[in-house]
Amino acid sequence: MEYYLTPDFEAIKALSPEEFVRGIVENCHARALFCGENFTFGAKAAGTPELLRTLCAPLGVEVVVVPMAQFEEKPVSSTRIRTALEGGDIPAANAMLGMPTPSDLRCSTGQGWGTPSVCPPSTSCTRSFQMPRSGIYITRTCINGVWYPSATGLGSRPTVNDDATKVTCETFIPGFSGDLYGTDPVVEFHAYLSPSKKFDTLDQLRDCINDAARRAQEYFA
């Protein structure tokens, strides 16, 4: 029989710094601990890297403090990454993440504006990744281990949808043929092109999609 233990995070947060360290060393048999420069631990976040070193020294446990990653001479933080994504600054977000902003999307039936689309409902988008700014993006899509230039529209599709609260993420893969529905391709965001807008005709919408796809192909050429 297998047993799975779920940590009591509230109890852990109530531990004193001394109890916190003793628990790690005794229960996990730690020989070295690694933490960031802004790491805090114990009740009321009273523990600091300096205190961690002090408490671990007599126990023979090494403490390694890892310097904060920097971007544009400022520490990288989740707040800065979220701000970049919300502002459509994908290059900055990717630089801070150390990789292109990814999204795992489940393929469903699109609206037929182009070739097969990656088009999950808004609930899937918001749970799987931090929502970037609404608009049109240059993206790259991985299907069965092969990467394809693609264009992604994130937003409420105002040309064909009157409900501004219904947000979708639809990716157009130029030149691709095949049945993607029900699969789980990975879409990487690389550059923001333009905000979403309502077109007067579907032909104008198709022209916008095709132009974004052309720019994606040039981007990855």
PDB file of C-alpha atoms in Angstrom:
ATOM      1  CA  MET A   1       0.000   0.000   0.000  1.00  0.00           C
ATOM      2  CA  GLU A   2       1.264   3.511  -0.861  1.00  0.00           C
ATOM      3  CA  TYR A   3       0.831   6.506   1.405  1.00  0.00           C
ATOM      4  CA  TYR A   4       0.861  10.123   0.286  1.00  0.00           C
ATOM      5  CA  LEU A   5       1.509  12.853   2.828  1.00  0.00           C
ATOM      6  CA  THR A   6       0.094  16.309   2.211  1.00  0.00           C
ATOM      7  CA  PRO A   7       2.063  19.082   3.946  1.00  0.00           C
ATOM      8  CA  ASP A   8       0.162  21.196   6.446  1.00  0.00           C
ATOM      9  CA  PHE A   9       1.281  24.549   5.088  1.00  0.00           C
ATOM     10  CA  GLU A  10      -0.446  26.532   7.805  1.00  0.00           C
ATOM     11  CA  ALA A  11       1.419  24.542  10.457  1.00  0.00           C
ATOM     12  CA  ILE A  12       4.698  24.995   8.582  1.00  0.00           C
ATOM     13  CA  LYS A  13       4.189  28.771   8.426  1.00  0.00           C
ATOM     14  CA  ALA A  14       3.623  28.807  12.197  1.00  0.00           C
ATOM     15  CA  LEU A  15       6.984  27.195  12.976  1.00  0.00           C
ATOM     16  CA  SER A  16       9.730  29.313  14.450  1.00  0.00           C
ATOM     17  CA  PRO A  17      12.856  29.645  12.256  1.00  0.00           C
ATOM     18  CA  GLU A  18      14.648  27.227  14.572  1.00  0.00           C
ATOM     19  CA  GLU A  19      11.837  24.644  14.322  1.00  0.00           C
ATOM     20  CA  PHE A  20      11.717  25.076  10.546  1.00  0.00           C
ATOM     21  CA  VAL A  21      15.427  24.350  10.130  1.00  0.00           C
ATOM     22  CA  ARG A  22      15.404  21.483  12.597  1.00  0.00           C
ATOM     23  CA  GLY A  23      12.482  19.889  10.740  1.00  0.00           C
ATOM     24  CA  ILE A  24      14.263  20.107   7.371  1.00  0.00           C
ATOM     25  CA  VAL A  25      17.522  18.704   8.718  1.00  0.00           C
ATOM     26  CA  GLU A  26      15.970  15.915  10.775  1.00  0.00           C
ATOM     27  CA  ASN A  27      13.090  14.889   8.509  1.00  0.00           C
ATOM     28  CA  CYS A  28      14.782  15.382   5.152  1.00  0.00           C
ATOM     29  CA  HIS A  29      18.326  14.535   6.256  1.00  0.00           C
ATOM     30  CA  ALA A  30      19.518  17.677   4.521  1.00  0.00           C
ATOM     31  CA  ARG A  31      23.250  18.124   4.001  1.00  0.00           C
ATOM     32  CA  ALA A  32      23.038  21.384   2.060  1.00  0.00           C
ATOM     33  CA  LEU A  33      20.340  24.007   1.605  1.00  0.00           C
ATOM     34  CA  PHE A  34      19.969  26.386  -1.343  1.00  0.00           C
ATOM     35  CA  CYS A  35      17.910  29.570  -1.240  1.00  0.00           C
ATOM     36  CA  GLY A  36      17.527  32.904  -2.981  1.00  0.00           C
ATOM     37  CA  GLU A  37      18.756  36.234  -1.647  1.00  0.00           C
ATOM     38  CA  ASN A  38      15.216  37.251  -0.657  1.00  0.00           C
ATOM     39  CA  PHE A  39      14.271  33.920   0.960  1.00  0.00           C
ATOM     40  CA  THR A  40      12.274  34.083   4.195  1.00  0.00           C
ATOM     41  CA  PHE A  41      11.029  31.268   6.413  1.00  0.00           C
ATOM     42  CA  GLY A  42       9.391  30.554   9.746  1.00  0.00           C
ATOM     43  CA  ALA A  43       6.604  32.375  11.569  1.00  0.00           C
ATOM     44  CA  LYS A  44       6.039  35.936  10.321  1.00  0.00           C
ATOM     45  CA  ALA A  45       8.781  35.334   7.720  1.00  0.00           C
ATOM     46  CA  ALA A  46      11.336  36.037  10.457  1.00  0.00           C
ATOM     47  CA  GLY A  47      14.009  33.819   8.934  1.00  0.00           C
ATOM     48  CA  THR A  48      16.544  35.250   6.491  1.00  0.00           C
ATOM     49  CA  PRO A  49      19.461  33.714   4.554  1.00  0.00           C
ATOM     50  CA  GLU A  50      21.828  35.053   7.207  1.00  0.00           C
ATOM     51  CA  LEU A  51      19.825  33.412   9.994  1.00  0.00           C
ATOM     52  CA  LEU A  52      19.640  30.209   7.969  1.00  0.00           C
ATOM     53  CA  ARG A  53      23.435  30.104   7.827  1.00  0.00           C
ATOM     54  CA  THR A  54      23.658  30.751  11.569  1.00  0.00           C
ATOM     55  CA  LEU A  55      21.204  27.971  12.429  1.00  0.00           C
ATOM     56  CA  CYS A  56      22.696  25.439  10.010  1.00  0.00           C
ATOM     57  CA  ALA A  57      26.376  25.973  10.864  1.00  0.00           C
ATOM     58  CA  PRO A  58      26.370  23.982  14.152  1.00  0.00           C
ATOM     59  CA  LEU A  59      24.392  21.198  12.404  1.00  0.00           C
ATOM     60  CA  GLY A  60      27.066  20.794   9.734  1.00  0.00           C
ATOM     61  CA  VAL A  61      24.662  21.813   6.953  1.00  0.00           C
ATOM     62  CA  GLU A  62      25.987  23.997   4.155  1.00  0.00           C
ATOM     63  CA  VAL A  63      23.868  26.971   3.041  1.00  0.00           C
ATOM     64  CA  VAL A  64      24.261  28.316  -0.493  1.00  0.00           C
ATOM     65  CA  VAL A  65      22.594  31.650  -1.267  1.00  0.00           C
ATOM     66  CA  VAL A  66      21.857  31.955  -4.991  1.00  0.00           C
ATOM     67  CA  PRO A  67      22.015  35.507  -6.425  1.00  0.00           C
ATOM     68  CA  MET A  68      18.801  36.913  -7.878  1.00  0.00           C
ATOM     69  CA  ALA A  69      18.540  36.712 -11.657  1.00  0.00           C
ATOM     70  CA  GLN A  70      18.759  40.165 -13.244  1.00  0.00           C
ATOM     71  CA  PHE A  71      17.061  41.716 -16.260  1.00  0.00           C
ATOM     72  CA  GLU A  72      17.829  45.281 -17.307  1.00  0.00           C
ATOM     73  CA  GLU A  73      19.800  45.701 -14.061  1.00  0.00           C
ATOM     74  CA  LYS A  74      16.811  44.850 -11.864  1.00  0.00           C
ATOM     75  CA  PRO A  75      15.930  41.573 -10.087  1.00  0.00           C
ATOM     76  CA  VAL A  76      13.600  39.245 -11.957  1.00  0.00           C
ATOM     77  CA  SER A  77      10.328  38.639 -10.145  1.00  0.00           C
ATOM     78  CA  SER A  78       6.962  37.076 -10.881  1.00  0.00           C
ATOM     79  CA  THR A  79       5.436  40.555 -10.662  1.00  0.00           C
ATOM     80  CA  ARG A  80       7.726  41.883 -13.407  1.00  0.00           C
ATOM     81  CA  ILE A  81       6.955  38.869 -15.601  1.00  0.00           C
ATOM     82  CA  ARG A  82       3.193  39.270 -15.139  1.00  0.00           C
ATOM     83  CA  THR A  83       3.445  42.989 -15.884  1.00  0.00           C
ATOM     84  CA  ALA A  84       5.361  42.296 -19.099  1.00  0.00           C
ATOM     85  CA  LEU A  85       2.811  39.721 -20.242  1.00  0.00           C
ATOM     86  CA  GLU A  86      -0.136  41.956 -19.421  1.00  0.00           C
ATOM     87  CA  GLY A  87       1.509  44.766 -21.397  1.00  0.00           C
ATOM     88  CA  GLY A  88       2.268  42.574 -24.411  1.00  0.00           C
ATOM     89  CA  ASP A  89       6.039  42.872 -23.898  1.00  0.00           C
ATOM     90  CA  ILE A  90       6.717  39.265 -24.827  1.00  0.00           C
ATOM     91  CA  PRO A  91      10.489  39.670 -25.469  1.00  0.00           C
ATOM     92  CA  ALA A  92      10.933  41.001 -21.913  1.00  0.00           C
ATOM     93  CA  ALA A  93       8.771  38.255 -20.413  1.00  0.00           C
ATOM     94  CA  ASN A  94      10.671  35.589 -22.360  1.00  0.00           C
ATOM     95  CA  ALA A  95      14.028  37.042 -21.308  1.00  0.00           C
ATOM     96  CA  MET A  96      13.029  36.945 -17.640  1.00  0.00           C
ATOM     97  CA  LEU A  97      11.573  33.444 -17.917  1.00  0.00           C
ATOM     98  CA  GLY A  98      14.674  32.223 -19.723  1.00  0.00           C
ATOM     99  CA  MET A  99      12.439  30.619 -22.356  1.00  0.00           C
ATOM    100  CA  PRO A 100       9.578  31.550 -24.687  1.00  0.00           C
ATOM    101  CA  THR A 101       6.248  32.032 -22.931  1.00  0.00           C
ATOM    102  CA  PRO A 102       4.493  28.660 -23.421  1.00  0.00           C
ATOM    103  CA  SER A 103       0.901  27.542 -23.327  1.00  0.00           C
ATOM    104  CA  ASP A 104      -0.395  23.977 -23.461  1.00  0.00           C
ATOM    105  CA  LEU A 105      -3.681  24.164 -25.337  1.00  0.00           C
ATOM    106  CA  ARG A 106      -6.263  21.508 -26.131  1.00  0.00           C
ATOM    107  CA  CYS A 107      -7.375  21.636 -29.766  1.00  0.00           C
ATOM    108  CA  SER A 108     -11.065  22.079 -30.390  1.00  0.00           C
ATOM    109  CA  THR A 109     -13.138  23.060 -33.395  1.00  0.00           C
ATOM    110  CA  GLY A 110     -12.391  26.596 -34.551  1.00  0.00           C
ATOM    111  CA  GLN A 111     -14.528  28.919 -36.628  1.00  0.00           C
ATOM    112  CA  GLY A 112     -13.070  28.014 -39.993  1.00  0.00           C
ATOM    113  CA  TRP A 113     -11.324  31.314 -40.674  1.00  0.00           C
ATOM    114  CA  GLY A 114      -8.222  29.458 -41.842  1.00  0.00           C
ATOM    115  CA  THR A 115      -6.488  26.116 -41.422  1.00  0.00           C
ATOM    116  CA  PRO A 116      -6.721  24.004 -38.230  1.00  0.00           C
ATOM    117  CA  SER A 117      -6.821  26.123 -35.094  1.00  0.00           C
ATOM    118  CA  VAL A 118      -5.814  25.667 -31.492  1.00  0.00           C
ATOM    119  CA  CYS A 119      -8.841  27.156 -29.845  1.00  0.00           C
ATOM    120  CA  PRO A 120      -9.678  26.340 -26.204  1.00  0.00           C
ATOM    121  CA  PRO A 121     -12.335  28.153 -24.172  1.00  0.00           C
ATOM    122  CA  SER A 122     -11.314  30.963 -21.855  1.00  0.00           C
ATOM    123  CA  THR A 123     -11.371  28.756 -18.778  1.00  0.00           C
ATOM    124  CA  SER A 124      -8.604  26.589 -20.235  1.00  0.00           C
ATOM    125  CA  CYS A 125      -6.519  29.634 -21.119  1.00  0.00           C
ATOM    126  CA  THR A 126      -6.694  31.254 -17.724  1.00  0.00           C
ATOM    127  CA  ARG A 127      -5.835  28.074 -15.864  1.00  0.00           C
ATOM    128  CA  SER A 128      -2.940  26.998 -18.051  1.00  0.00           C
ATOM    129  CA  PHE A 129      -0.920  30.206 -18.172  1.00  0.00           C
ATOM    130  CA  GLN A 130      -0.775  33.863 -17.201  1.00  0.00           C
ATOM    131  CA  MET A 131      -2.993  35.693 -19.679  1.00  0.00           C
ATOM    132  CA  PRO A 132      -0.971  38.059 -21.865  1.00  0.00           C
ATOM    133  CA  ARG A 133      -2.465  41.247 -23.273  1.00  0.00           C
ATOM    134  CA  SER A 134      -5.326  40.666 -25.704  1.00  0.00           C
ATOM    135  CA  GLY A 135      -4.262  40.958 -29.319  1.00  0.00           C
ATOM    136  CA  ILE A 136      -2.462  39.239 -32.171  1.00  0.00           C
ATOM    137  CA  TYR A 137       0.865  37.492 -31.608  1.00  0.00           C
ATOM    138  CA  ILE A 138       3.659  35.848 -33.537  1.00  0.00           C
ATOM    139  CA  THR A 139       3.850  32.368 -32.076  1.00  0.00           C
ATOM    140  CA  ARG A 140       5.468  29.018 -32.740  1.00  0.00           C
ATOM    141  CA  THR A 141       3.526  25.754 -32.422  1.00  0.00           C
ATOM    142  CA  CYS A 142       4.932  22.286 -31.755  1.00  0.00           C
ATOM    143  CA  ILE A 143       3.028  19.377 -33.293  1.00  0.00           C
ATOM    144  CA  ASN A 144       4.417  15.866 -32.892  1.00  0.00           C
ATOM    145  CA  GLY A 145       7.880  17.256 -32.211  1.00  0.00           C
ATOM    146  CA  VAL A 146       7.884  19.599 -35.227  1.00  0.00           C
ATOM    147  CA  TRP A 147       7.804  23.398 -34.788  1.00  0.00           C
ATOM    148  CA  TYR A 148       5.687  25.561 -37.112  1.00  0.00           C
ATOM    149  CA  PRO A 149       5.490  29.369 -37.403  1.00  0.00           C
ATOM    150  CA  SER A 150       2.016  30.466 -36.375  1.00  0.00           C
ATOM    151  CA  ALA A 151      -0.135  33.471 -35.558  1.00  0.00           C
ATOM    152  CA  THR A 152      -2.266  33.589 -32.429  1.00  0.00           C
ATOM    153  CA  GLY A 153      -5.253  35.753 -31.614  1.00  0.00           C
ATOM    154  CA  LEU A 154      -6.028  36.153 -27.925  1.00  0.00           C
ATOM    155  CA  GLY A 155      -9.235  37.947 -27.036  1.00  0.00           C
ATOM    156  CA  SER A 156     -12.990  38.036 -27.496  1.00  0.00           C
ATOM    157  CA  ARG A 157     -12.969  37.951 -31.355  1.00  0.00           C
ATOM    158  CA  PRO A 158     -15.087  41.135 -31.649  1.00  0.00           C
ATOM    159  CA  THR A 159     -15.731  40.620 -35.377  1.00  0.00           C
ATOM    160  CA  VAL A 160     -17.683  37.388 -34.834  1.00  0.00           C
ATOM    161  CA  ASN A 161     -18.582  37.538 -31.146  1.00  0.00           C
ATOM    162  CA  ASP A 162     -20.718  40.078 -29.279  1.00  0.00           C
ATOM    163  CA  ASP A 163     -19.815  38.750 -25.812  1.00  0.00           C
ATOM    164  CA  ALA A 164     -16.686  40.618 -24.685  1.00  0.00           C
ATOM    165  CA  THR A 165     -16.318  38.308 -21.673  1.00  0.00           C
ATOM    166  CA  LYS A 166     -15.887  35.195 -23.846  1.00  0.00           C
ATOM    167  CA  VAL A 167     -12.131  35.088 -24.390  1.00  0.00           C
ATOM    168  CA  THR A 168     -10.497  32.514 -26.643  1.00  0.00           C
ATOM    169  CA  CYS A 169      -6.957  31.793 -27.790  1.00  0.00           C
ATOM    170  CA  GLU A 170      -6.933  30.787 -31.466  1.00  0.00           C
ATOM    171  CA  THR A 171      -3.783  29.865 -33.367  1.00  0.00           C
ATOM    172  CA  PHE A 172      -3.492  29.773 -37.167  1.00  0.00           C
ATOM    173  CA  ILE A 173      -0.756  27.506 -38.599  1.00  0.00           C
ATOM    174  CA  PRO A 174      -0.114  28.416 -42.242  1.00  0.00           C
ATOM    175  CA  GLY A 175       0.535  25.555 -44.626  1.00  0.00           C
ATOM    176  CA  PHE A 176      -0.289  22.845 -42.084  1.00  0.00           C
ATOM    177  CA  SER A 177      -2.673  20.048 -42.987  1.00  0.00           C
ATOM    178  CA  GLY A 178      -3.882  17.332 -40.660  1.00  0.00           C
ATOM    179  CA  ASP A 179      -6.353  16.633 -37.894  1.00  0.00           C
ATOM    180  CA  LEU A 180      -5.274  18.349 -34.671  1.00  0.00           C
ATOM    181  CA  TYR A 181      -8.541  18.219 -32.791  1.00  0.00           C
ATOM    182  CA  GLY A 182      -8.242  16.612 -29.375  1.00  0.00           C
ATOM    183  CA  THR A 183      -4.432  16.851 -29.367  1.00  0.00           C
ATOM    184  CA  ASP A 184      -2.261  18.979 -27.060  1.00  0.00           C
ATOM    185  CA  PRO A 185       0.210  21.084 -29.078  1.00  0.00           C
ATOM    186  CA  VAL A 186       2.481  23.575 -27.340  1.00  0.00           C
ATOM    187  CA  VAL A 187       2.217  27.216 -28.427  1.00  0.00           C
ATOM    188  CA  GLU A 188       5.104  29.596 -27.687  1.00  0.00           C
ATOM    189  CA  PHE A 189       4.524  33.368 -27.687  1.00  0.00           C
ATOM    190  CA  HIS A 190       7.329  35.382 -29.300  1.00  0.00           C
ATOM    191  CA  ALA A 191       6.111  38.868 -30.298  1.00  0.00           C
ATOM    192  CA  TYR A 192       3.060  41.104 -29.958  1.00  0.00           C
ATOM    193  CA  LEU A 193       1.764  42.447 -33.275  1.00  0.00           C
ATOM    194  CA  SER A 194      -1.388  44.475 -32.650  1.00  0.00           C
ATOM    195  CA  PRO A 195      -4.448  44.810 -30.416  1.00  0.00           C
ATOM    196  CA  SER A 196      -7.688  43.036 -31.216  1.00  0.00           C
ATOM    197  CA  LYS A 197     -10.160  44.992 -33.331  1.00  0.00           C
ATOM    198  CA  LYS A 198     -13.566  44.575 -34.925  1.00  0.00           C
ATOM    199  CA  PHE A 199     -13.460  44.287 -38.720  1.00  0.00           C
ATOM    200  CA  ASP A 200     -16.307  45.303 -41.000  1.00  0.00           C
ATOM    201  CA  THR A 201     -16.138  42.084 -43.055  1.00  0.00           C
ATOM    202  CA  LEU A 202     -14.844  38.541 -42.695  1.00  0.00           C
ATOM    203  CA  ASP A 203     -12.571  39.145 -45.685  1.00  0.00           C
ATOM    204  CA  GLN A 204     -10.797  41.863 -43.691  1.00  0.00           C
ATOM    205  CA  LEU A 205     -10.467  39.442 -40.780  1.00  0.00           C
ATOM    206  CA  ARG A 206      -8.967  36.779 -43.044  1.00  0.00           C
ATOM    207  CA  ASP A 207      -6.552  39.317 -44.511  1.00  0.00           C
ATOM    208  CA  CYS A 208      -5.410  40.234 -40.988  1.00  0.00           C
ATOM    209  CA  ILE A 209      -4.898  36.566 -40.095  1.00  0.00           C
ATOM    210  CA  ASN A 210      -2.964  35.874 -43.283  1.00  0.00           C
ATOM    211  CA  ASP A 211      -0.781  38.957 -42.756  1.00  0.00           C
ATOM    212  CA  ALA A 212       0.024  37.859 -39.190  1.00  0.00           C
ATOM    213  CA  ALA A 213       0.873  34.376 -40.468  1.00  0.00           C
ATOM    214  CA  ARG A 214       3.170  35.856 -43.138  1.00  0.00           C
ATOM    215  CA  ARG A 215       4.970  37.934 -40.520  1.00  0.00           C
ATOM    216  CA  ALA A 216       5.359  34.834 -38.340  1.00  0.00           C
ATOM    217  CA  GLN A 217       6.971  32.957 -41.215  1.00  0.00           C
ATOM    218  CA  GLU A 218       9.351  35.848 -41.829  1.00  0.00           C
ATOM    219  CA  TYR A 219      10.139  36.058 -38.109  1.00  0.00           C
ATOM    220  CA  PHE A 220      11.298  32.426 -37.994  1.00  0.00           C
ATOM    221  CA  ALA A 221      12.877  32.336 -41.475  1.00  0.00           C
TER     222      ALA A 221
END
